[in-house]
CSV table of C-alpha atoms and ligand atoms in Angstrom, one decimal:
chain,number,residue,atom,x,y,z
B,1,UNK,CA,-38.3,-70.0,-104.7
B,2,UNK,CA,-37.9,-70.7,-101.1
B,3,UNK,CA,-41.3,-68.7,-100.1
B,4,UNK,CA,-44.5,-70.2,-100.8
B,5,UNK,CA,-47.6,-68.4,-102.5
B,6,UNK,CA,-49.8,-66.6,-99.9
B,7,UNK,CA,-53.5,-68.5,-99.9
B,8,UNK,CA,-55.3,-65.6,-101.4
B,9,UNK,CA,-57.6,-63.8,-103.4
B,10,UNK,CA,-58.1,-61.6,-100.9
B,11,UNK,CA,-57.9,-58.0,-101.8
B,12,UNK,CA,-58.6,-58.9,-105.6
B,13,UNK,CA,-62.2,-57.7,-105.6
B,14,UNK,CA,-60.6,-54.5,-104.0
B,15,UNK,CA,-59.1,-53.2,-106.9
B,16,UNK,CA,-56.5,-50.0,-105.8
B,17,UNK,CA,-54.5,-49.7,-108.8
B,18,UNK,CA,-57.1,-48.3,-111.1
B,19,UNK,CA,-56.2,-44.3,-110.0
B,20,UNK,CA,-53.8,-42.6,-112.5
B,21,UNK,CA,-50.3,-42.8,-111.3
B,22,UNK,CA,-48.2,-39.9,-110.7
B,23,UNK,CA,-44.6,-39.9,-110.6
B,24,UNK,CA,-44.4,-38.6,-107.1
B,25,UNK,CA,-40.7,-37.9,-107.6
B,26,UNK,CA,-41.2,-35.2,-109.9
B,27,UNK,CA,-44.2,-33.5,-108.2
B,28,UNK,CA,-42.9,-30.1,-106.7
B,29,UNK,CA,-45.9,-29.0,-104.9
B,30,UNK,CA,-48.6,-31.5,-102.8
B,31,UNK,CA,-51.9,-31.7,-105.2
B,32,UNK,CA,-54.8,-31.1,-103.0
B,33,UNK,CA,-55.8,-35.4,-103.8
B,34,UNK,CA,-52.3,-36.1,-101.1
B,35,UNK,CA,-53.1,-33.1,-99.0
B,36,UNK,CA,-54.2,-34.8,-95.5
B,37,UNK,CA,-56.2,-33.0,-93.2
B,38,UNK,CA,-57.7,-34.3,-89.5
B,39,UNK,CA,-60.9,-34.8,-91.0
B,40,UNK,CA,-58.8,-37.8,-93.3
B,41,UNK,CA,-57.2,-39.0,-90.3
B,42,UNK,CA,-58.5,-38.9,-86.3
B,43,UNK,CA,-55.5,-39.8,-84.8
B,44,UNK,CA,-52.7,-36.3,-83.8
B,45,UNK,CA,-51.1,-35.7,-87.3
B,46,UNK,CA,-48.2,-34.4,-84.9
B,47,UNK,CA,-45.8,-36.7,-82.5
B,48,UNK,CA,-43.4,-38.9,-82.7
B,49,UNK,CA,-40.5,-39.7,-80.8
B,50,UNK,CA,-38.8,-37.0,-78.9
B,51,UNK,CA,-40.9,-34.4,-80.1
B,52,UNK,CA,-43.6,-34.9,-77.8
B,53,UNK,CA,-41.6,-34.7,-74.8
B,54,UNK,CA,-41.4,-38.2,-74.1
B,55,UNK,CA,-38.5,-40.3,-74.1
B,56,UNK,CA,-40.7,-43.4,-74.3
B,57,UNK,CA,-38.3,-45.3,-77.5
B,58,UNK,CA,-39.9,-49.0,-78.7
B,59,UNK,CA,-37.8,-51.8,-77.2
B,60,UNK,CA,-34.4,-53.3,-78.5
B,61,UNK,CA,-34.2,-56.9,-77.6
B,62,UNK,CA,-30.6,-58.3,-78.2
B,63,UNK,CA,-31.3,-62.4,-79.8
B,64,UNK,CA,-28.4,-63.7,-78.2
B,65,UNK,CA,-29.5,-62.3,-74.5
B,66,UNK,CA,-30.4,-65.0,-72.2
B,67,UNK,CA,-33.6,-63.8,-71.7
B,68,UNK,CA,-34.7,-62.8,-74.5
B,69,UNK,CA,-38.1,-65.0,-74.5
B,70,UNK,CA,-39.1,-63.3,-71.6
B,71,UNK,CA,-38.1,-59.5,-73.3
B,72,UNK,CA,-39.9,-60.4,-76.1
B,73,UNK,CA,-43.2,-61.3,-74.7
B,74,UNK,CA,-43.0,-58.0,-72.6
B,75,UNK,CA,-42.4,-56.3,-75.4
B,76,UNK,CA,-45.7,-57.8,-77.7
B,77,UNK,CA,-47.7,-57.2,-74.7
B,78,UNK,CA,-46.9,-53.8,-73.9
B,79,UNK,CA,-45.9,-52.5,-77.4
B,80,UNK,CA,-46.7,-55.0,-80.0
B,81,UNK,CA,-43.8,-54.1,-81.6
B,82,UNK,CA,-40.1,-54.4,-81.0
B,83,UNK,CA,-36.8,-53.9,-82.5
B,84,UNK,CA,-33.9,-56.9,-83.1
B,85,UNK,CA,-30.4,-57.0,-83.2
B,86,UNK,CA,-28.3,-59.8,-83.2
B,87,UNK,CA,-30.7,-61.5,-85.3
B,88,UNK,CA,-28.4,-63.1,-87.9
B,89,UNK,CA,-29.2,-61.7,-91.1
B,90,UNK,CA,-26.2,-60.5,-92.9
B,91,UNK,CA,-25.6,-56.5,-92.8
B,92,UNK,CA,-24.5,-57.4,-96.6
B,93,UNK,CA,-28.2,-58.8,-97.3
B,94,UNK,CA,-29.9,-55.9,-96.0
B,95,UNK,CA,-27.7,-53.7,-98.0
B,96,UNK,CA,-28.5,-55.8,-101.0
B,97,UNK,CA,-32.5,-55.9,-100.4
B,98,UNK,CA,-32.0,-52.6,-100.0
B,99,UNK,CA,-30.2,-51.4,-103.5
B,100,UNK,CA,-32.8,-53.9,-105.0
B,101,UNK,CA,-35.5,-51.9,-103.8
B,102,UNK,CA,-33.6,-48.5,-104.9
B,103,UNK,CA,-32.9,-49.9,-108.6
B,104,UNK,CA,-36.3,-50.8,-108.7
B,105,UNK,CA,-38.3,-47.7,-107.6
B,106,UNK,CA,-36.0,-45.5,-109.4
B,107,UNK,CA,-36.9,-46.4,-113.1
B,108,UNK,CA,-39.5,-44.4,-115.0
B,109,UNK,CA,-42.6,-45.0,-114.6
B,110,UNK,CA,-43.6,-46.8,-118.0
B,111,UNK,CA,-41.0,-49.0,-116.4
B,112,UNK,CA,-42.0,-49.6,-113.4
B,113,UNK,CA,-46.3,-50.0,-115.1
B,114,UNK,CA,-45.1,-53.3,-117.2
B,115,UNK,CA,-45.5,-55.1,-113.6
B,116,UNK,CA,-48.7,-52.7,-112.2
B,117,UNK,CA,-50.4,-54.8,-110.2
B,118,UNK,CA,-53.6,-56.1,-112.0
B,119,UNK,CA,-57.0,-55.2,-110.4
B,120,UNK,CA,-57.8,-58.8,-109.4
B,121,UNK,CA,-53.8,-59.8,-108.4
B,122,UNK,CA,-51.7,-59.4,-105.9
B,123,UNK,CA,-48.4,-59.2,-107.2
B,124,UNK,CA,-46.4,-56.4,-108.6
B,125,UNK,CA,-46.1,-52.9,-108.4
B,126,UNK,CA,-48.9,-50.4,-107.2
B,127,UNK,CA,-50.7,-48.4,-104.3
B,128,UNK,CA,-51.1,-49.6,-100.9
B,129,UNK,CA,-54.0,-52.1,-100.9
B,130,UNK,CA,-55.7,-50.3,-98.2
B,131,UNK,CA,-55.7,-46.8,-100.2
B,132,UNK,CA,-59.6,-48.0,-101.4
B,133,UNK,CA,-60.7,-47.4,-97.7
B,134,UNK,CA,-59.2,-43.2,-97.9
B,135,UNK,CA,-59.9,-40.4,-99.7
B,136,UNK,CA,-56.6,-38.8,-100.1
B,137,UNK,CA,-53.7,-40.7,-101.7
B,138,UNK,CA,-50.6,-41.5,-100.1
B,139,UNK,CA,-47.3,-40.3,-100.9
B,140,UNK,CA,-45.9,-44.0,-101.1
B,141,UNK,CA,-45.4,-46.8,-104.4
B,142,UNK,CA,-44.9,-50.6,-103.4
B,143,UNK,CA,-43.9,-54.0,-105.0
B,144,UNK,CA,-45.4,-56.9,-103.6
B,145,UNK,CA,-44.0,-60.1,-103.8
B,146,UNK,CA,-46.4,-63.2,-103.2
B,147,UNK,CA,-44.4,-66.5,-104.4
B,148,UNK,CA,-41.8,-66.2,-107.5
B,149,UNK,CA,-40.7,-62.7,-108.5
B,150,UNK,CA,-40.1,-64.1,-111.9
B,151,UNK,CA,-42.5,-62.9,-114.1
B,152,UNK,CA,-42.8,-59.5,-113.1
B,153,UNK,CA,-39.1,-59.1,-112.4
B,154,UNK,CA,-38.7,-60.3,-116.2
B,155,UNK,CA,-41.7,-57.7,-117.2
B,156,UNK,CA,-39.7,-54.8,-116.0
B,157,UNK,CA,-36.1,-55.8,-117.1
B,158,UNK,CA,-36.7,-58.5,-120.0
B,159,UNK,CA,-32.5,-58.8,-119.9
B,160,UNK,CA,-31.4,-58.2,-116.8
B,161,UNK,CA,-33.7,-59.4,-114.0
B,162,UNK,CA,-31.7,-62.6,-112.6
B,163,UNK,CA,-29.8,-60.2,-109.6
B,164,UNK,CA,-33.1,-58.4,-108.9
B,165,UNK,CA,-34.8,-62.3,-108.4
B,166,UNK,CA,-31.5,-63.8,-106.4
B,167,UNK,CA,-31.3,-61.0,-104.0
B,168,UNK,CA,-35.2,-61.5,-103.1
B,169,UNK,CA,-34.5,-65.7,-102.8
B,170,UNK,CA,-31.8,-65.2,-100.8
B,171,UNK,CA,-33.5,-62.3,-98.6
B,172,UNK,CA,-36.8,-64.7,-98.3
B,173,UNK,CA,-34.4,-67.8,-97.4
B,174,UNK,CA,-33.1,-66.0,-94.6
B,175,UNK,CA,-36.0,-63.9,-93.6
B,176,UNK,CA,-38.1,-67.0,-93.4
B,177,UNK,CA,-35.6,-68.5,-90.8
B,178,UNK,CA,-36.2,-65.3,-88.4
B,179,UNK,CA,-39.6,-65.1,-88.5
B,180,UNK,CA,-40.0,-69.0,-87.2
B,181,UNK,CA,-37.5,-68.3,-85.0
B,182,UNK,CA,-39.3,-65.4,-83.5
B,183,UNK,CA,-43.1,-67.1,-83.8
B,184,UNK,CA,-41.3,-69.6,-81.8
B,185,UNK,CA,-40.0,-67.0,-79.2
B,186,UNK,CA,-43.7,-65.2,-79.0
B,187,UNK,CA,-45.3,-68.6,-78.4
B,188,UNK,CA,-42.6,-69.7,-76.4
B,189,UNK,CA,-43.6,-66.6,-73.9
B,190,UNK,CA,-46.7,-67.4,-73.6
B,191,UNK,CA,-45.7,-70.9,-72.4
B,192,UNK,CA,-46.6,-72.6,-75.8
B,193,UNK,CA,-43.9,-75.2,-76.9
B,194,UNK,CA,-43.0,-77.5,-79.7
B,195,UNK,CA,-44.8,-80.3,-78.4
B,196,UNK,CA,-48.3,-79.2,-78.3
B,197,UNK,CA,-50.3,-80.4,-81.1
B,198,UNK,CA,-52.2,-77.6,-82.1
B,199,UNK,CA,-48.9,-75.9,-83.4
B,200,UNK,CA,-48.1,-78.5,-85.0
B,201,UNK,CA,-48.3,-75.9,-88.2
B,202,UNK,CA,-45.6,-74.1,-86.8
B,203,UNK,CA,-43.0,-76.3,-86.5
B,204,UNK,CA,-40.1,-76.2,-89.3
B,205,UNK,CA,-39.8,-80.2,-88.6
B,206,UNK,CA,-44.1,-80.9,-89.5
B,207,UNK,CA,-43.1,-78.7,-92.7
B,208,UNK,CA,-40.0,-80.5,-94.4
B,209,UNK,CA,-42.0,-83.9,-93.9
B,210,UNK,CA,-45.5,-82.8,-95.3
B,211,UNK,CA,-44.1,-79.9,-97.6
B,212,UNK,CA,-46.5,-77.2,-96.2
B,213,UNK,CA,-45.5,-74.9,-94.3
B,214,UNK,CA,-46.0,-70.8,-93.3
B,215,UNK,CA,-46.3,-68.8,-95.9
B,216,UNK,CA,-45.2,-65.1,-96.5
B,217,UNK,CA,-45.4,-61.8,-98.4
B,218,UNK,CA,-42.9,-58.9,-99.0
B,219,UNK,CA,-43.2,-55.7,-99.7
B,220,UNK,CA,-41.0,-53.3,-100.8
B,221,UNK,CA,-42.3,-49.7,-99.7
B,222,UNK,CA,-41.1,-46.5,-101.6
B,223,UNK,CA,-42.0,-43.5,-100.0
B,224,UNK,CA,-40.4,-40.6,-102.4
B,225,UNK,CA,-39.1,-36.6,-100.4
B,226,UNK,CA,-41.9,-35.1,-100.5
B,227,UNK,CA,-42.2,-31.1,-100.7
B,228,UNK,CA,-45.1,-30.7,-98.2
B,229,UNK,CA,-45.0,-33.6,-95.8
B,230,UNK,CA,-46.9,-32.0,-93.3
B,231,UNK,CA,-49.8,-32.5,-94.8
B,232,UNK,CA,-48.4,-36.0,-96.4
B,233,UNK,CA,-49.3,-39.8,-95.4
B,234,UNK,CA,-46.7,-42.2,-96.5
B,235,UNK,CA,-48.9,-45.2,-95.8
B,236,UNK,CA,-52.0,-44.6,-93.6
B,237,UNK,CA,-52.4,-46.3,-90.0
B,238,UNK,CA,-52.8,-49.9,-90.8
B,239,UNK,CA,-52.4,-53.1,-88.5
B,240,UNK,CA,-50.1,-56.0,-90.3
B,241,UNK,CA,-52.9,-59.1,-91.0
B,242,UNK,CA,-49.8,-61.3,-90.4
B,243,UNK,CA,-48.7,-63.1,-87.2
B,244,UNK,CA,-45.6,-61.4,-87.3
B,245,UNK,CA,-44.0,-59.0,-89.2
B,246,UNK,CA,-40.2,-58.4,-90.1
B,247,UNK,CA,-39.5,-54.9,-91.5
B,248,UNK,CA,-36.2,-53.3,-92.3
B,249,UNK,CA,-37.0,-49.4,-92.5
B,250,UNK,CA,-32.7,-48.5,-93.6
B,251,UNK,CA,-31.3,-45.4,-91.6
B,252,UNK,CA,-34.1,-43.2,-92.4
B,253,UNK,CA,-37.1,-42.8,-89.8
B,254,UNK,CA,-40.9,-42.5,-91.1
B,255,UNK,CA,-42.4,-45.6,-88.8
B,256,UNK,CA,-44.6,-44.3,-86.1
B,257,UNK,CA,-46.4,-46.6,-83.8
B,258,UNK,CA,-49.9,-45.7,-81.9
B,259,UNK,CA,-49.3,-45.8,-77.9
B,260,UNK,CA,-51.3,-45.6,-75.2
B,261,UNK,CA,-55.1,-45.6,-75.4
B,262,UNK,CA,-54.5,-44.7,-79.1
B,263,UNK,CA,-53.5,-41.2,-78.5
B,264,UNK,CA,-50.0,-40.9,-79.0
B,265,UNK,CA,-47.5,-41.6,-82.0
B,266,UNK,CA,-43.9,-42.7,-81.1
B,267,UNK,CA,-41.5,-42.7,-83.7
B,268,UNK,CA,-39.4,-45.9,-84.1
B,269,UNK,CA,-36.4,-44.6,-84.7
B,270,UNK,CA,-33.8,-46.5,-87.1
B,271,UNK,CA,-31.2,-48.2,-84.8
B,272,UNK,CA,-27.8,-49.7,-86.6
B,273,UNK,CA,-28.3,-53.2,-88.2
B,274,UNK,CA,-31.7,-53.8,-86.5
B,275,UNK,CA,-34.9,-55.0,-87.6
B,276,UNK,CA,-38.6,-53.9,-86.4
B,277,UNK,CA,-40.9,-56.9,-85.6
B,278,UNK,CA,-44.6,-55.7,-85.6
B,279,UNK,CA,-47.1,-58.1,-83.5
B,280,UNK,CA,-49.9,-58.9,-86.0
B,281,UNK,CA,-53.4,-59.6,-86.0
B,282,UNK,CA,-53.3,-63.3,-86.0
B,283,UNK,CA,-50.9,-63.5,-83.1
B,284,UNK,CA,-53.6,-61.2,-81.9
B,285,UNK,CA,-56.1,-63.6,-82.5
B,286,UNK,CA,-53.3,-67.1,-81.3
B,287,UNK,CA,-53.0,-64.9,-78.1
B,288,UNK,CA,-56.4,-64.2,-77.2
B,289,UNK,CA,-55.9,-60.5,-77.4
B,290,UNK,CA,-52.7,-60.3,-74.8
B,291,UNK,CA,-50.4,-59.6,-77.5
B,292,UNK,CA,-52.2,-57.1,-79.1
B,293,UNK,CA,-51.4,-56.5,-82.8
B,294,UNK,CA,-50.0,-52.7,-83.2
B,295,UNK,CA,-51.1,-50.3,-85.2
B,296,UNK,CA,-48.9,-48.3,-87.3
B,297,UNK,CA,-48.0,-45.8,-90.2
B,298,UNK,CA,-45.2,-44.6,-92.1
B,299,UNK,CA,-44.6,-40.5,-92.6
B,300,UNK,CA,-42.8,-39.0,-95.1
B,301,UNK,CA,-40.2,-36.2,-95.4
B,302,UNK,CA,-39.1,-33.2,-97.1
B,303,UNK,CA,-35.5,-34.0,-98.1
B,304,UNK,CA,-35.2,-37.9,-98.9
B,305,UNK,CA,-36.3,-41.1,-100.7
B,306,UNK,CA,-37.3,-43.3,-97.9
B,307,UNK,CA,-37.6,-47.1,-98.5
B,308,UNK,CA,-38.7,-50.2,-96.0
B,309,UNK,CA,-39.1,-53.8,-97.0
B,310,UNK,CA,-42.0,-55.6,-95.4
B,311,UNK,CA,-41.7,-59.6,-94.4
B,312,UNK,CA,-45.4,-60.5,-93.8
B,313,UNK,CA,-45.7,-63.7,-91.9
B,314,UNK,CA,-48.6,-65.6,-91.7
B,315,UNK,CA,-49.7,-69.9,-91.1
B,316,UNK,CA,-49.6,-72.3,-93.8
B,317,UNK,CA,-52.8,-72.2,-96.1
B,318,UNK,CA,-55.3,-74.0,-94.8
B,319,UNK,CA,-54.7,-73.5,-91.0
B,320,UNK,CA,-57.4,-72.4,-88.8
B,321,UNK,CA,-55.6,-70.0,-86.5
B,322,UNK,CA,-57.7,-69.6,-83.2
B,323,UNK,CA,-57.0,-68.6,-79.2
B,324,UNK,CA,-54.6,-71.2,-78.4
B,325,UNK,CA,-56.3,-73.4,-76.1
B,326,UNK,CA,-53.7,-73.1,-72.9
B,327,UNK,CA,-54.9,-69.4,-72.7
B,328,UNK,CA,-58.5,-70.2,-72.8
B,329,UNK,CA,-60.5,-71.2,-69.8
B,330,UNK,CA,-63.7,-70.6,-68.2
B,331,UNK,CA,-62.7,-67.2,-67.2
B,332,UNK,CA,-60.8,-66.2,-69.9
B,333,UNK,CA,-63.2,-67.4,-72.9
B,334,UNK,CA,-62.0,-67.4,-77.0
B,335,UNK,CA,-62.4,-63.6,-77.9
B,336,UNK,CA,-62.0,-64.7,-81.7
B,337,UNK,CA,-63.3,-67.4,-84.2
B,338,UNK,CA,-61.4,-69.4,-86.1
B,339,UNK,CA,-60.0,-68.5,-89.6
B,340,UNK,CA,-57.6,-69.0,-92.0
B,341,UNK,CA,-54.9,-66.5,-93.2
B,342,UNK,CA,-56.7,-66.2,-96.7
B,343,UNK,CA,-60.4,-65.7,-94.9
B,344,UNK,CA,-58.3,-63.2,-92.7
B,345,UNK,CA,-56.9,-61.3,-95.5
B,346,UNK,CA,-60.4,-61.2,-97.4
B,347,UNK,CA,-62.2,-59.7,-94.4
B,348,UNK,CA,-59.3,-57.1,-94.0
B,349,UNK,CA,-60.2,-55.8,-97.6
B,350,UNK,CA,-63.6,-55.8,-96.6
B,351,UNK,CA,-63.7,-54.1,-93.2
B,352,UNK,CA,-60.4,-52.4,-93.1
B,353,UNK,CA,-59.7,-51.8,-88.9
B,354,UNK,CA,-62.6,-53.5,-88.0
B,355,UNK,CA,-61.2,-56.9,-89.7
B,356,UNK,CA,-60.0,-58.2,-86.4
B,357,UNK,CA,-63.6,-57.0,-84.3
B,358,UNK,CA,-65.7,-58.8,-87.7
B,359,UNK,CA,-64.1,-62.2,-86.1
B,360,UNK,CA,-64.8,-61.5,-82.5
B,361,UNK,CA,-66.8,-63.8,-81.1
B,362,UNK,CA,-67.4,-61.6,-77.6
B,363,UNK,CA,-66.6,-58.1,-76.3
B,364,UNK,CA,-63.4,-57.7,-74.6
B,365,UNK,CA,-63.1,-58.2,-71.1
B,366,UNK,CA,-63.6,-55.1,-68.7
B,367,UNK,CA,-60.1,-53.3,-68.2
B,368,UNK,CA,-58.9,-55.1,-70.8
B,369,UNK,CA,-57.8,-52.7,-73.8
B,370,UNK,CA,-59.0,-53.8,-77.0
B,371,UNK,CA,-56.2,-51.8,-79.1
B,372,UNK,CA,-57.7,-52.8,-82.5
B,373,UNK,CA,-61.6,-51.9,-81.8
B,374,UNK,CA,-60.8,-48.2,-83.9
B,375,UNK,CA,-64.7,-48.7,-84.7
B,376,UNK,CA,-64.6,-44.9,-83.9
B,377,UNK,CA,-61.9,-43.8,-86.5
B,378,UNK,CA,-62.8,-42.2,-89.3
B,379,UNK,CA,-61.0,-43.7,-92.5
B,380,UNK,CA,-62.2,-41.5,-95.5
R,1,LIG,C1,-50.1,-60.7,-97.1
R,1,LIG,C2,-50.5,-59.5,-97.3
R,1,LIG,C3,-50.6,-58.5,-96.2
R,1,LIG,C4,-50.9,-57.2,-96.9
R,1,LIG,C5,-51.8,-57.7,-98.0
R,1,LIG,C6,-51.0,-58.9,-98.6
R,1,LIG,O1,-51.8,-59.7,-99.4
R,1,LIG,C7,-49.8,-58.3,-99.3
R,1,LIG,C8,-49.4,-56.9,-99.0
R,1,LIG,C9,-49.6,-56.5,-97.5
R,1,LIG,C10,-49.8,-55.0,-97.2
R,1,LIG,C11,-48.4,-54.3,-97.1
R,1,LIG,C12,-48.7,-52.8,-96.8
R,1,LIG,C13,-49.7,-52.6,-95.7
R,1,LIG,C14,-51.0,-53.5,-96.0
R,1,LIG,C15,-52.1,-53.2,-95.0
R,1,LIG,C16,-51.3,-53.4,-97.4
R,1,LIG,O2,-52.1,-52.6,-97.9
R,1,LIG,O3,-50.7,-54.4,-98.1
R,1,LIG,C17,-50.5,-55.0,-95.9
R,1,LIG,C18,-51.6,-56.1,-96.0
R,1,LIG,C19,-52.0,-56.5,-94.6
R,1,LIG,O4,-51.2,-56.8,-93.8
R,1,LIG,O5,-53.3,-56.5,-94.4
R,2,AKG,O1,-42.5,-48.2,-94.3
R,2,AKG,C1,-42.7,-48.5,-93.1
R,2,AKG,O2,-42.0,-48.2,-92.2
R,2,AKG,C2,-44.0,-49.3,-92.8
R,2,AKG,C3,-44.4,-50.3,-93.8
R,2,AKG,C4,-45.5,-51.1,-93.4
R,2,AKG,O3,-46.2,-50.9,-92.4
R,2,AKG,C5,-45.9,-52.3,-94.2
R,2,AKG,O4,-45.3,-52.6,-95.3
R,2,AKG,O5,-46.9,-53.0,-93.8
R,3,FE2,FE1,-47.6,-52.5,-91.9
């Protein structure tokens, strides 16, 4: 397999998979344990897109525009998140990761249970990680995919699992490729190049000759119609612990992004053949806070399945990631300590939102928005 294993243990002493599963397919009416209310939830249940009135829409940057650098490092600063086209993955691919992820969450459940994700792993098929940290369920399933989808691809179709495995090499091949080249274009706007040793992790050229390398995750999201979605969460407002992610949500919208002093959710509607990029925590952390990592959460909706496969990026084990030292100075100290993408994830199954503040080494500077500090959000 192309992808290499994620360094982690992390979220295995935070067992989610122990509640009883429900096929959320069949359910006609919301049970009271996936009924939200505000007290679940501080952020406005309501918003999105045009429906507030705004018609603020997350930016498209086209790959192949000449300045697309400088778009993109606009677009982490101000949004944290951002839209692609042009990005050269093959409309067949995403059609095919796509029917992969269909087949998959529409077996039966026994089916689907051979590859539950154990309580200490982090592979297979389950909850959201993050469901520990609420009190209501969400109306979502996932598969995660950390290194070779072999064994549990095998668990769930002992004959017939070799199209299932070559769509997600072939997706991780080429998803890998975007997601250097767009680490590349983040740094890159921040005036960080090739040369500079302490990225030395992050260039494709260090990884062929020592065999390391960045590492990755996917997850394939199911979020089933849902007859009250209203009072639904698809998967609750989370930031991505990676340094970037690459998400491709299909034609149906559910991804709602937090603007503005945290009080406002704007809808990122599906746009033909593109892909979302999220800005995540540890380009948070590379950045010294100026590309601030967003947060974000998927609704649900009365009349269809929605699906959304997640490419979580993130260094090669072992790397320290820490405020790049060309945006450090005397003025502008390191707002983060140094850690690696397996410490990272650990913390976040620990402390939840206030992962990225339990590595801050000072406050944030005045007028300077500290997006992630949601110390005051009440999770369950
Ligand atoms: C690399 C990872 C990031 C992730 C935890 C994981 O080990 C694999 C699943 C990822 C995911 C996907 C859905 C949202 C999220 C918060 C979760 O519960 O599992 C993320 C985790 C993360 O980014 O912290
Ligand atoms: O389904 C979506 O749109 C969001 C998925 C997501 O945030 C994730 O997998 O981390
Ligand atoms: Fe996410």
């Amino acid at each position: 397999m192309p992808s290499r294993v994620v360094p982690s243990d992390s979220f295995r002493a935070n067992p989610t998979n122990h509640h009883k599963f429900l096929d959320l397919s069949s359910v006609k009416e919301l049970p009271e344990s996936h009924a939200w209310t505000s007290q679940n939830n501080d952020y406005p249940f309501s918003g999105g897109g045009a429906a507030d009135g705004s018609s603020e829409t997350v930016p498209i940057v086209d790959l192949n525009s000449g300045n697309a650098t400088e778009l993109i490092g606009h677009a982490c600063k101000t949004w944290g998140v951002f839209q692609v086209v042009n990005h050269g993955i093959p409309n067949n691919l995403l059609e095919e990761i796509e029917a992969a992820g269909s087949s998959l969450f529409s077996l039966p459940m026994h089916q689907k249970l051979r590859a539950a994700r154990a309580a200490d792993g982090v592979s297979g098929y389950g909850v959201a990680r993050i469901s520990s940290f609420f009190s209501k369920r969400m109306w979502s399933e996932g598969f995660t995919i950390v290194g070779s989808p072999l064994e549990n691809a095998r668990k769930i179709w002992p004959d017939d699992y070799n199209k299932f495995c070559q769509t997600i090499e072939d997706y991780e091949k080429e998803m890998k490729k975007l997601a250097g080249r767009l680490m590349w274009l983040m740094l890159g706007s921040l005036g960080i190049t090739k040369e500079e040793e302490e990225v030395k992790w992050a260039d494709p050229k260090e990884e062929s000759e020592s065999g390391s390398g960045c590492a990755a995750a996917l997850q394939m999201n199911s979020y089933p119609a849902c007859p009250d979605p209203d009072r639904a969460m698809g998967l609750a407002a989370h930031t991505d612990s990676t340094i970037l992610t690459v998400l491709h949500q299909s034609n149906i919208s559910g991804l709602q992004v937090l603007r503005e002093g945290g009080n406002r959710w704007v809808t990122v509607e599906p746009h033909p053949g593109a892909l979302v990029v999220h800005v995540g925590d540890l380009m948070h952390i590379l950045s010294n806070g100026s590309y601030p990592s967003v947060l974000h959460r998927a609704v649900v909706n009365r009349t269809r399945h929605r699906l959304s496969v997640a490419y979580l990026y993130g260094p090669p084990p072992g790397v320290k990631i820490s405020p790049l030292s060309k945006l450090v100075d005397q003025y502008n100290p390191p707002m983060y300590r140094p850690v690696t993408w397996s410490e990272y994830l650990g913390t976040k199954a620990k402390h939840f939102d206030k992962a990225l503040t339990s590595v801050r080494l000072c406050a944030p500077r005045v007028g300077f928005v500290d997006t992630n500090d949601h110390s005051s959000v009440r999770v369950g």
